[in-house]
Short mmCIF file of C-alpha atoms in Angstrom, two decimals:
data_model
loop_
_atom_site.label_atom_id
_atom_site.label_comp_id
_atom_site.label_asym_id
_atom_site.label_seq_id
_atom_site.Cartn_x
_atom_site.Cartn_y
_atom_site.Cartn_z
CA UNK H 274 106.83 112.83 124.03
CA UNK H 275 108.91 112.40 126.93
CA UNK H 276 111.20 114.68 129.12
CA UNK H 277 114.41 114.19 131.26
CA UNK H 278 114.02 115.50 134.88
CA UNK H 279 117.24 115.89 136.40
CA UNK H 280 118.17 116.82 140.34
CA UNK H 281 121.55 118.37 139.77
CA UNK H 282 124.67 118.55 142.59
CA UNK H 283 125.24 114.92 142.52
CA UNK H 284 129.10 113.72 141.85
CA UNK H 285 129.24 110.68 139.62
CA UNK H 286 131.21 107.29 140.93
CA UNK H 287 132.04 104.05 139.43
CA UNK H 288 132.36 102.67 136.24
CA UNK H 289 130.47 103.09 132.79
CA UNK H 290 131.21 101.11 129.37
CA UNK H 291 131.30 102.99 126.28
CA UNK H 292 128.91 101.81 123.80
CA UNK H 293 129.37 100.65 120.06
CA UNK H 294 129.62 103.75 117.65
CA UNK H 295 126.55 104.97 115.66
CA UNK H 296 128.94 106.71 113.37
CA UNK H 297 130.55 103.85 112.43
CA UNK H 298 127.74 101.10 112.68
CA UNK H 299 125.21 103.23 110.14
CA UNK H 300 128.10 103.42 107.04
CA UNK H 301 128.89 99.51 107.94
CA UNK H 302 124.83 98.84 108.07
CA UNK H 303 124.39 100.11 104.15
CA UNK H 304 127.47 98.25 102.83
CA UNK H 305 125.96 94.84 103.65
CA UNK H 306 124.02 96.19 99.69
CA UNK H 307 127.58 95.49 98.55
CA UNK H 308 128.07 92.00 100.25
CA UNK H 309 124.84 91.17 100.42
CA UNK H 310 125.43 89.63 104.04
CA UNK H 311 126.81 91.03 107.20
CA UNK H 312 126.82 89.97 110.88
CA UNK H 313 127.99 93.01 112.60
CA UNK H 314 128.43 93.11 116.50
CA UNK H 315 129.14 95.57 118.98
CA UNK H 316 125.95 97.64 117.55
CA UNK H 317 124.29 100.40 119.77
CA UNK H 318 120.46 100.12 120.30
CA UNK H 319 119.72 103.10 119.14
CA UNK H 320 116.85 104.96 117.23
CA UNK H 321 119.19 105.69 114.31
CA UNK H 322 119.99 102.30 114.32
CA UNK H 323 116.49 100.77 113.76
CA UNK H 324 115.81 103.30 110.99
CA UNK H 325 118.64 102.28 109.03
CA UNK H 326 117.45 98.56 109.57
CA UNK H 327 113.90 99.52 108.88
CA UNK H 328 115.58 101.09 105.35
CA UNK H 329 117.48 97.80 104.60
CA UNK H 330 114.00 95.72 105.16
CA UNK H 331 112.50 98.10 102.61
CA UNK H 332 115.07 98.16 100.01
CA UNK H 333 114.79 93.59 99.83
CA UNK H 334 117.46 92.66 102.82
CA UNK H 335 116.10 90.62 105.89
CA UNK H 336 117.40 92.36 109.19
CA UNK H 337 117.67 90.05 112.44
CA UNK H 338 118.71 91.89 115.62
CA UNK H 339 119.92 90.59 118.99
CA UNK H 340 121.21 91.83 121.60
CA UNK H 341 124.28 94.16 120.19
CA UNK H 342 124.42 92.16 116.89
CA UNK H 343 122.69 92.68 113.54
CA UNK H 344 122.58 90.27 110.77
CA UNK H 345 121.12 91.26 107.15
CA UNK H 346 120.81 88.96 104.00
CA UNK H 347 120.00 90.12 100.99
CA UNK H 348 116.43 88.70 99.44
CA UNK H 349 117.25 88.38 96.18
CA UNK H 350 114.43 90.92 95.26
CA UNK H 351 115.76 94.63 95.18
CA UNK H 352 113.66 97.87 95.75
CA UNK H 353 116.31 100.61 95.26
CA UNK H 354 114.29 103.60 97.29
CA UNK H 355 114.82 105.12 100.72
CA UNK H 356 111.34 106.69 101.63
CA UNK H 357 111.09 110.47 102.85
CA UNK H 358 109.25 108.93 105.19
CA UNK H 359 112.26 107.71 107.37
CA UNK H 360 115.16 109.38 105.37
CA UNK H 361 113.78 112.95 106.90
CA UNK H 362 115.12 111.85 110.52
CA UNK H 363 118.23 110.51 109.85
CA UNK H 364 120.63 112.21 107.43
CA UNK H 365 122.96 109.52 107.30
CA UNK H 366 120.26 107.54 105.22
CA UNK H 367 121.84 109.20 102.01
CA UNK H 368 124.90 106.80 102.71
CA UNK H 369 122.61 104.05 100.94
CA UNK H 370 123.03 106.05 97.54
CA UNK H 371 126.78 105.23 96.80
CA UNK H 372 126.19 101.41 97.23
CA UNK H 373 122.66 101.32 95.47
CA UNK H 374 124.44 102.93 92.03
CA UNK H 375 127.49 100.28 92.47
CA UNK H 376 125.43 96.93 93.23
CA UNK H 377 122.62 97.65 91.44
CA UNK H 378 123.20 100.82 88.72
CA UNK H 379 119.72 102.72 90.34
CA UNK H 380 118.70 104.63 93.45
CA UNK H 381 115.90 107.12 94.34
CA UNK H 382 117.11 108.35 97.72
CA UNK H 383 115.26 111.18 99.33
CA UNK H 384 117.24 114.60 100.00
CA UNK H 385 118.13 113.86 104.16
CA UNK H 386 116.55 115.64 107.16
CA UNK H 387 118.04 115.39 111.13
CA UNK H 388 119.39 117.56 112.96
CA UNK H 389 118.97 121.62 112.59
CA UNK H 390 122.73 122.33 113.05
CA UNK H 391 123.14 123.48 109.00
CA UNK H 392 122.45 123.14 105.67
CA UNK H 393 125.21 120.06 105.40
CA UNK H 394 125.05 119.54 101.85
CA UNK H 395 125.18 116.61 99.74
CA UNK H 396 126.69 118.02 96.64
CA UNK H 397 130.06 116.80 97.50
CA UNK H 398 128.29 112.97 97.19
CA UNK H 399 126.81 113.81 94.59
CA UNK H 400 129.64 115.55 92.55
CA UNK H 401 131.81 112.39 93.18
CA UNK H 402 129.62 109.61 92.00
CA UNK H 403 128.54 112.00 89.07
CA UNK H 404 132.10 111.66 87.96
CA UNK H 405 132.23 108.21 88.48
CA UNK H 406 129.78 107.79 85.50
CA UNK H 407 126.28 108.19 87.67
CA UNK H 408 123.16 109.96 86.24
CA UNK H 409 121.90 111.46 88.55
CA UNK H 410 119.01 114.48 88.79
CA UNK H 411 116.70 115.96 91.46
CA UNK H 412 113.21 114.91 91.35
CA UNK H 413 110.61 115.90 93.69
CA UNK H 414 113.06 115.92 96.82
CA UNK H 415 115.04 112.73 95.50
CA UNK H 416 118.37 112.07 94.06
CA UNK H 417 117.13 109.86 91.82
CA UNK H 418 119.92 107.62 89.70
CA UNK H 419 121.12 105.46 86.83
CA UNK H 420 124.24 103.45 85.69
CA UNK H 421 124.82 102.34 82.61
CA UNK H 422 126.94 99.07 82.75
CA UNK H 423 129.39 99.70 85.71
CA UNK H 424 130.64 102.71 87.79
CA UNK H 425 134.07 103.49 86.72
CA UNK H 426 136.93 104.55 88.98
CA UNK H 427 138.21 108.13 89.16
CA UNK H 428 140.66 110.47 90.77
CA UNK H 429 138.11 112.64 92.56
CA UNK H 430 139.32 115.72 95.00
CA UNK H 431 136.61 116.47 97.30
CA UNK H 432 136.05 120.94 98.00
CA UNK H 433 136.00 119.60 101.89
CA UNK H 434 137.02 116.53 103.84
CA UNK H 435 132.86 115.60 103.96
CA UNK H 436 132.64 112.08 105.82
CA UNK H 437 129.44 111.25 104.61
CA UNK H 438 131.05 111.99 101.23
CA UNK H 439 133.74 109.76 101.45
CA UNK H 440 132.21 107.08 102.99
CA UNK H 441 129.45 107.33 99.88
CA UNK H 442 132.20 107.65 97.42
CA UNK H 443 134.27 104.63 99.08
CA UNK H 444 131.54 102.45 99.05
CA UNK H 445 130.34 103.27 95.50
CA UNK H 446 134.25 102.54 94.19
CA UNK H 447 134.30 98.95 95.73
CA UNK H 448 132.73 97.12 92.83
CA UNK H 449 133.53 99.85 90.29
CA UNK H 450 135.43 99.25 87.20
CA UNK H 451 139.38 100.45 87.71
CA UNK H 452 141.11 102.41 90.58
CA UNK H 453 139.41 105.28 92.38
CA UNK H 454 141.56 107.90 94.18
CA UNK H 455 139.67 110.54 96.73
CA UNK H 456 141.47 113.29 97.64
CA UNK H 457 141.48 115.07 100.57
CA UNK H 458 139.35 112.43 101.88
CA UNK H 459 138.28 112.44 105.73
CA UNK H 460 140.45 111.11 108.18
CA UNK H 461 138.01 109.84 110.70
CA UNK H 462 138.17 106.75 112.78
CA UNK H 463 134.91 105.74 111.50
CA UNK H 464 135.50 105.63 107.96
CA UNK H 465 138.77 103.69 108.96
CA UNK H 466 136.04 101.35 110.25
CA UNK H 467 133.77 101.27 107.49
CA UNK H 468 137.05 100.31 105.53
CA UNK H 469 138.40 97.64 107.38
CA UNK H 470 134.81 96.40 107.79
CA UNK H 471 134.48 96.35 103.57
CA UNK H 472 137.80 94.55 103.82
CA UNK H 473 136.47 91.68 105.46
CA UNK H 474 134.42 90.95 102.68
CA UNK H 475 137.41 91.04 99.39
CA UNK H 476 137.32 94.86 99.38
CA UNK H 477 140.85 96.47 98.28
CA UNK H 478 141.07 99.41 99.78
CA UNK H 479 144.66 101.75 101.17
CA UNK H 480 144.94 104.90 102.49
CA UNK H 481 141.98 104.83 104.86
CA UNK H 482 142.81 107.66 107.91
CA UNK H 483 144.99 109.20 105.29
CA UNK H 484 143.54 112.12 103.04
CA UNK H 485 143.95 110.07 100.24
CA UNK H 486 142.57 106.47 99.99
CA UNK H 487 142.51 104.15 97.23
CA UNK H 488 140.20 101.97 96.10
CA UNK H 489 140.85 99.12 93.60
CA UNK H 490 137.46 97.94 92.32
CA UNK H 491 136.62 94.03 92.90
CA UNK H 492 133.73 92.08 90.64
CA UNK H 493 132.47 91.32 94.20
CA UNK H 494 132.79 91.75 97.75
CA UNK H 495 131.20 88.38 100.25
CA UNK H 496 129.83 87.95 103.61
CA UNK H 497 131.63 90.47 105.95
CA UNK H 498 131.56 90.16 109.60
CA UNK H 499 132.82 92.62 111.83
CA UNK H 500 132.80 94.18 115.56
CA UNK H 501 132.05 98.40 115.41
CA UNK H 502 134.44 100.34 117.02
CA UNK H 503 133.77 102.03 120.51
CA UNK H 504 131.69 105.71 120.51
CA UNK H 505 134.21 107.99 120.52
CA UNK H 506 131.66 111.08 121.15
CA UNK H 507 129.58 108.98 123.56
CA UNK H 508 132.97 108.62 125.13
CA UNK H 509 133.78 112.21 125.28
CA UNK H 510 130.39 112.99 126.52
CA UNK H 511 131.57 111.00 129.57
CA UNK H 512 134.63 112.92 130.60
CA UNK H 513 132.13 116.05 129.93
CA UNK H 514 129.83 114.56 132.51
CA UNK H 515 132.48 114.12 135.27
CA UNK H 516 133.50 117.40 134.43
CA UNK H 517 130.53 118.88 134.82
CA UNK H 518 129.29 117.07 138.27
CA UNK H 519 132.61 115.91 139.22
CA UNK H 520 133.85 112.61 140.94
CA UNK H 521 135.87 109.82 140.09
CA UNK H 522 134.51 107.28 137.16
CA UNK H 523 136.40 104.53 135.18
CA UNK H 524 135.39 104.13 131.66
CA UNK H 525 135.77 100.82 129.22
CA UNK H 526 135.73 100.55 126.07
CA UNK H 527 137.38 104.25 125.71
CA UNK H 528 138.75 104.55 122.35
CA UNK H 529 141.98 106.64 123.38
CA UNK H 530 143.44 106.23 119.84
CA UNK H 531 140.19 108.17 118.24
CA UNK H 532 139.77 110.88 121.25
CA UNK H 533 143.54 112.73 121.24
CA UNK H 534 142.09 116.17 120.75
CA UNK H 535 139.54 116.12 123.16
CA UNK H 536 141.40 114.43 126.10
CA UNK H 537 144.58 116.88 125.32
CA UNK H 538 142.07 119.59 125.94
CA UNK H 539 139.66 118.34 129.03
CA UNK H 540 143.52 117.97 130.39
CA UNK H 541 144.38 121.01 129.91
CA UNK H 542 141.41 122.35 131.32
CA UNK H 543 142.72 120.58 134.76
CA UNK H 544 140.85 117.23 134.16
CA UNK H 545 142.70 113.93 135.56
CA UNK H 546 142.36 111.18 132.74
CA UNK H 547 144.85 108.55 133.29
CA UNK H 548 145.05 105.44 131.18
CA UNK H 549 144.43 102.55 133.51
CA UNK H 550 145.00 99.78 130.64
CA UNK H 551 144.14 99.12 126.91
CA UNK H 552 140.66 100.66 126.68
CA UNK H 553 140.21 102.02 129.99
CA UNK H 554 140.72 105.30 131.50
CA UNK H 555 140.09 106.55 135.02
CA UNK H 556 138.50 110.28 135.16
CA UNK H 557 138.65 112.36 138.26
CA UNK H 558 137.96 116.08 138.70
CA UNK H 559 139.65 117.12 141.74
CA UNK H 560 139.17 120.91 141.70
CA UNK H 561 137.35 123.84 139.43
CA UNK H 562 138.37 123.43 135.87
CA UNK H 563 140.04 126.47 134.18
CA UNK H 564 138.70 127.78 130.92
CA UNK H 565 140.17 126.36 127.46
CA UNK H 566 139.94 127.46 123.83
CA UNK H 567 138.63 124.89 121.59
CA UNK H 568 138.52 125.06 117.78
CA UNK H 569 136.18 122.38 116.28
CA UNK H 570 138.38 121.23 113.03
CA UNK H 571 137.81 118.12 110.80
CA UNK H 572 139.78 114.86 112.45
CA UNK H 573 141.97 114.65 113.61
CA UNK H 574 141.26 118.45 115.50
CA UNK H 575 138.52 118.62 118.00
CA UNK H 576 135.48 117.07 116.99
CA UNK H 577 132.46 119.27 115.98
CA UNK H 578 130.30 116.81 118.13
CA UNK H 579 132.11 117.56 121.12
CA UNK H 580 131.86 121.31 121.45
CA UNK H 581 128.30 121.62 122.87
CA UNK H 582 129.43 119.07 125.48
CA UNK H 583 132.78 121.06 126.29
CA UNK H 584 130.75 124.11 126.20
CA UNK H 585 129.06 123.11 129.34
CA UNK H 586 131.54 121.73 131.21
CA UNK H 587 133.40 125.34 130.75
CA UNK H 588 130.46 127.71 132.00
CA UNK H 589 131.38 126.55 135.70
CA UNK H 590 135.09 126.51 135.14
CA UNK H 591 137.21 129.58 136.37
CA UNK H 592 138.40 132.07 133.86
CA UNK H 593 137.57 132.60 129.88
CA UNK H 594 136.99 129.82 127.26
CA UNK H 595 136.65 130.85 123.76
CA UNK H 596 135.01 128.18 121.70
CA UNK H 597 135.07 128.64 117.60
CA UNK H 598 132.47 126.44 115.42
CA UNK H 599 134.00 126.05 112.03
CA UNK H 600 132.33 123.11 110.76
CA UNK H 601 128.83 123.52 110.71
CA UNK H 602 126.99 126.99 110.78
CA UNK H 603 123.88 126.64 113.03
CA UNK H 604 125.41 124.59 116.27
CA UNK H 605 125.24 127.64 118.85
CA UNK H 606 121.56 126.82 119.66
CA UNK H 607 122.35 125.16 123.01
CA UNK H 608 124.01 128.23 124.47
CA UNK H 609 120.94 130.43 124.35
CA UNK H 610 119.41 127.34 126.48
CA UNK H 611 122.42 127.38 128.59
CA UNK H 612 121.87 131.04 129.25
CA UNK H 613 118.32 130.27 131.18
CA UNK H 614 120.13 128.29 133.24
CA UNK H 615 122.62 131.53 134.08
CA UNK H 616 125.60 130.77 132.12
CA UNK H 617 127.49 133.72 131.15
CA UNK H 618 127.82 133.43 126.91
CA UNK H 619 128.69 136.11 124.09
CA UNK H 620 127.52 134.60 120.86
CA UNK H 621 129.72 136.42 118.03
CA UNK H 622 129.22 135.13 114.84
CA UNK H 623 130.78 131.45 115.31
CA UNK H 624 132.29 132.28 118.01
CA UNK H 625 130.93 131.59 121.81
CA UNK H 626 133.52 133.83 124.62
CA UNK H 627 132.16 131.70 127.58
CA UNK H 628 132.91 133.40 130.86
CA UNK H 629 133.05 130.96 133.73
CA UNK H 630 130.11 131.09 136.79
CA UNK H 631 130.33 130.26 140.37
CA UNK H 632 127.10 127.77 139.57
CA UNK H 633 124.18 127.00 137.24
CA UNK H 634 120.80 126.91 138.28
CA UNK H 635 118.38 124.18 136.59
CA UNK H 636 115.45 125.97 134.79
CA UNK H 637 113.22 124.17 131.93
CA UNK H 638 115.10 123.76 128.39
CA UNK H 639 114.60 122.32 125.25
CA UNK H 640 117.10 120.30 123.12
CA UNK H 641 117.31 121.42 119.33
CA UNK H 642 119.58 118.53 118.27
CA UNK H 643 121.58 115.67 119.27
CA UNK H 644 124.57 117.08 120.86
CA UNK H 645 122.77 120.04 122.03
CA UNK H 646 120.50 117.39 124.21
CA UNK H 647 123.83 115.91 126.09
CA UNK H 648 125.12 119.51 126.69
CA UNK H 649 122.22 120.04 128.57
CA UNK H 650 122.05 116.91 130.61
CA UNK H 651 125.38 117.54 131.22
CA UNK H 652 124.77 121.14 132.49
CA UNK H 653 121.80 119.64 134.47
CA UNK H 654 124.20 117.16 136.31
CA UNK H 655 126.25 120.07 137.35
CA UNK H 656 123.32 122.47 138.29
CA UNK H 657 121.66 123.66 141.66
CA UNK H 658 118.35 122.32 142.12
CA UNK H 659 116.51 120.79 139.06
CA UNK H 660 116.50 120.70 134.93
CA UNK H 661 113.84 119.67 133.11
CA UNK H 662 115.40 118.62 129.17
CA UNK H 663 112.32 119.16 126.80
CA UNK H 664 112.63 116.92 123.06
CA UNK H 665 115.07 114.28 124.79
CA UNK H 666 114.07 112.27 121.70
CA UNK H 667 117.35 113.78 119.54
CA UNK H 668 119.03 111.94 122.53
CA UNK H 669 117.76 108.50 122.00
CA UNK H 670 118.86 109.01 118.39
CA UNK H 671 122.68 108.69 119.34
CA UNK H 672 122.86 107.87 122.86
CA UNK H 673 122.70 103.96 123.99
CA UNK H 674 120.54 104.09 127.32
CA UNK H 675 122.30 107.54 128.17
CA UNK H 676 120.46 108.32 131.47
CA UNK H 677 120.88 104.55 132.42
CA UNK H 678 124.31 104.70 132.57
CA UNK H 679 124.69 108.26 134.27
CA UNK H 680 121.91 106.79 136.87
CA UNK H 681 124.31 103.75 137.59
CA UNK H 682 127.14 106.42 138.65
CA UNK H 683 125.40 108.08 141.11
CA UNK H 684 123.35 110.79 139.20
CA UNK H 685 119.42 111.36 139.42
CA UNK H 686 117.62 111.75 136.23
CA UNK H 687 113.94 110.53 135.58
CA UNK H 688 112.44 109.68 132.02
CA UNK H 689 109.19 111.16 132.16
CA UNK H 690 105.74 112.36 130.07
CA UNK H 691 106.43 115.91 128.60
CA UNK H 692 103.32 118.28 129.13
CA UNK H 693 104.83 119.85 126.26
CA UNK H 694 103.29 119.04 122.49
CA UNK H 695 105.62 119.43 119.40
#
């Protein structure tokens, strides 16, 4: 296990590119079981990444990386399972279920694991592709499933905009028989990839970014090849950083069209983003922030992937920010870490009231889940003296080469052996 070490008080200069989107890449990885072939660029190295590549090698599909592109072909041979043994640290695995039942008419996918921010349920995937003619039951932690002929299309209304349950649902109604309708779909940019992406390949598809999309089902989809989308969050994370430690940083590759919400609010907050060009964005922070209420919302509100990020960058900023969590209901975990490093948080119920300090100190903390690990790297950067970031391996999961980046801009963090055993 390793650990970040970071010497805090350091402003960040220069410029940073945003890397490919993990949200995006993963759905776009498990519809190359539709076409059967995909060459898809602009892919993060991430850990996430290589499990959902390690899945696709498993299920019969050959999986060449290099550099930022991946290529997978299908073998001709199909083994319809994803293993607990790498579904249980990466929930987006279950995304493989919707395309297995459409291609192929059977799945056993294990029930996912990841990050401890909630219970995230998959009933809404579930419920859809039930009604799309799937049999589907729960046996010994898999959602195992059959098809009889073809998946039909439906008019399905989803309880919540889920996007793992759209993008399931979309995928699944690509080769089904007839029109599928989801409403109340999710809006966000990354299912607007995963659509355009499908599209490549013969897909008919309308309505994606909308909350209704429809889906015309094809006999087949071929060879799609596509370039993913910038990281919006990784993005974010940025301006978070320069908020935290201050300076002046460019960014490219910023995907302004996908990050309204959170650049409305960093500005309000006192934050200098200016739009240098298409895709780039200069980021200064010239004095103390002031504190800003957020309200995480589905897209296109303020991202619940953001908030732990924002969080930080508020405990040093002058005045009262009150932050409400309404998406998932176990994401406050960072601010109890945040606390040993003397930020001044109520916790009430999903709300945090965060109360701005002069300075934080660095003390030794431990990450709990993705976003929760940049929040604390991003308090670190801003800290007095030094933070030590215990289970930085949620990090690697959805970060590209985070501390490389940050490094290159002036900051101090070393990637080091933990003493710690988990």
């Amino acid at each position: 296990m390793e650990k970040f070490v970071i010497r805090g008080g350091r402003e960040l200069h220069g410029k940073v590119r945003v890397s490919g989107s993990k949200n995006a890449s993963l759905p776009i990885l498990f519809s190359s079981i539709l076409s059967g072939s995909l060459k898809l660029s602009n892919v993060p190295d991430l850990r996430d990444v290589s499990t959902a590549c390690k899945l696709l090698e498993i299920m019969g599909f050959n999986v060449v990386r290099n550099s930022d592109t991946v290529e997978v072909e299908f073998t001709g041979r199909i083994n319809p399972e994803a293993p607990y043994e790498l579904v249980k640290t990466m929930r987006a695995s279950i995304l493989c279920l919707g395309p297995l039942l459409s291609k192929f008419g059977r799945a056993s996918v294990s029930l996912p694991g990841g990050c401890a921010i909630g219970l995230r349920p998959v009933d809404l995937h579930l419920k859809g592709l039930s009604k799309m003619g799937a049999d589907l039951r729960i046996s010994h932690g898999y959602v195992v499933g059959e098809v009889r002929g073809r998946l039909k299309g439906v008019d399905v209304t989803l309880d919540f905009p889920t996007v793992g349950g759209t993008e399931n649902i979309l995928m699944a109604a690509v080769l089904a028989k007839g029109k599928t309708v989801i409403r109340n779909a999710a809006k966000e940019p990354e299912i607007v990839d995963l659509a355009r992406a499908l599209k490549k390949g013969g897909a008919r598809i309308e309505g994606e970014g909308t909350d209704v999309i429809e889906v015309e089902g094809v006999d087949e989809i071929g060879p799609i090849e596509y370039r993913v989308m910038p990281d919006r969050i990784e993005a974010g994370t940025f301006l978070s950083a320069v908020a935290s430690a201050g300076g002046e940083v460019e960014i490219e590759e910023f995907p302004t069209f996908a990050l309204e919400s959170v650049v409305e609010k960093f500005v309000e907050s006192g934050l200098s983003i200016e739009e240098i060009s298409e895709g780039r964005v200069l980021v200064k922070k010239r004095d103390r922030l002031k504190g800003t209420d957020i309200v995480t919302q589905p897209y296109p509100g303020f991202p619940t992937d953001m908030q732990a990020q924002f969080m930080a960058a508020m405990c040093i900023a002058d005045g009262v920010s009150v932050i409400k969590e309404t998406i998932f209901e176990n994401r406050f975990m960072h601010a109890l870490e945040l606390q040993r490093m003397g930020a001044d948080l109520k916790i009430e119920g999903n709300t945090v009231v965060v109360k701005g300090v002069d300075k934080l100190i660095g003390a030794k903390v431990t990450a709990t889940d993705l976003r929760a690990s940049a929040s604390l790297v991003i308090a670190g950067l801003g800290a007095e003296n030094t933070t030590e970031v215990y289970r930085i391996y949620h990090l690697d999961r959805g970060y590209e080469k985070l501390e490389r980046k940050l490094n290159s801009l002036g900051a101090e963090i070393e990637r080091v052996p933990s003493e710690l055993k988990y």
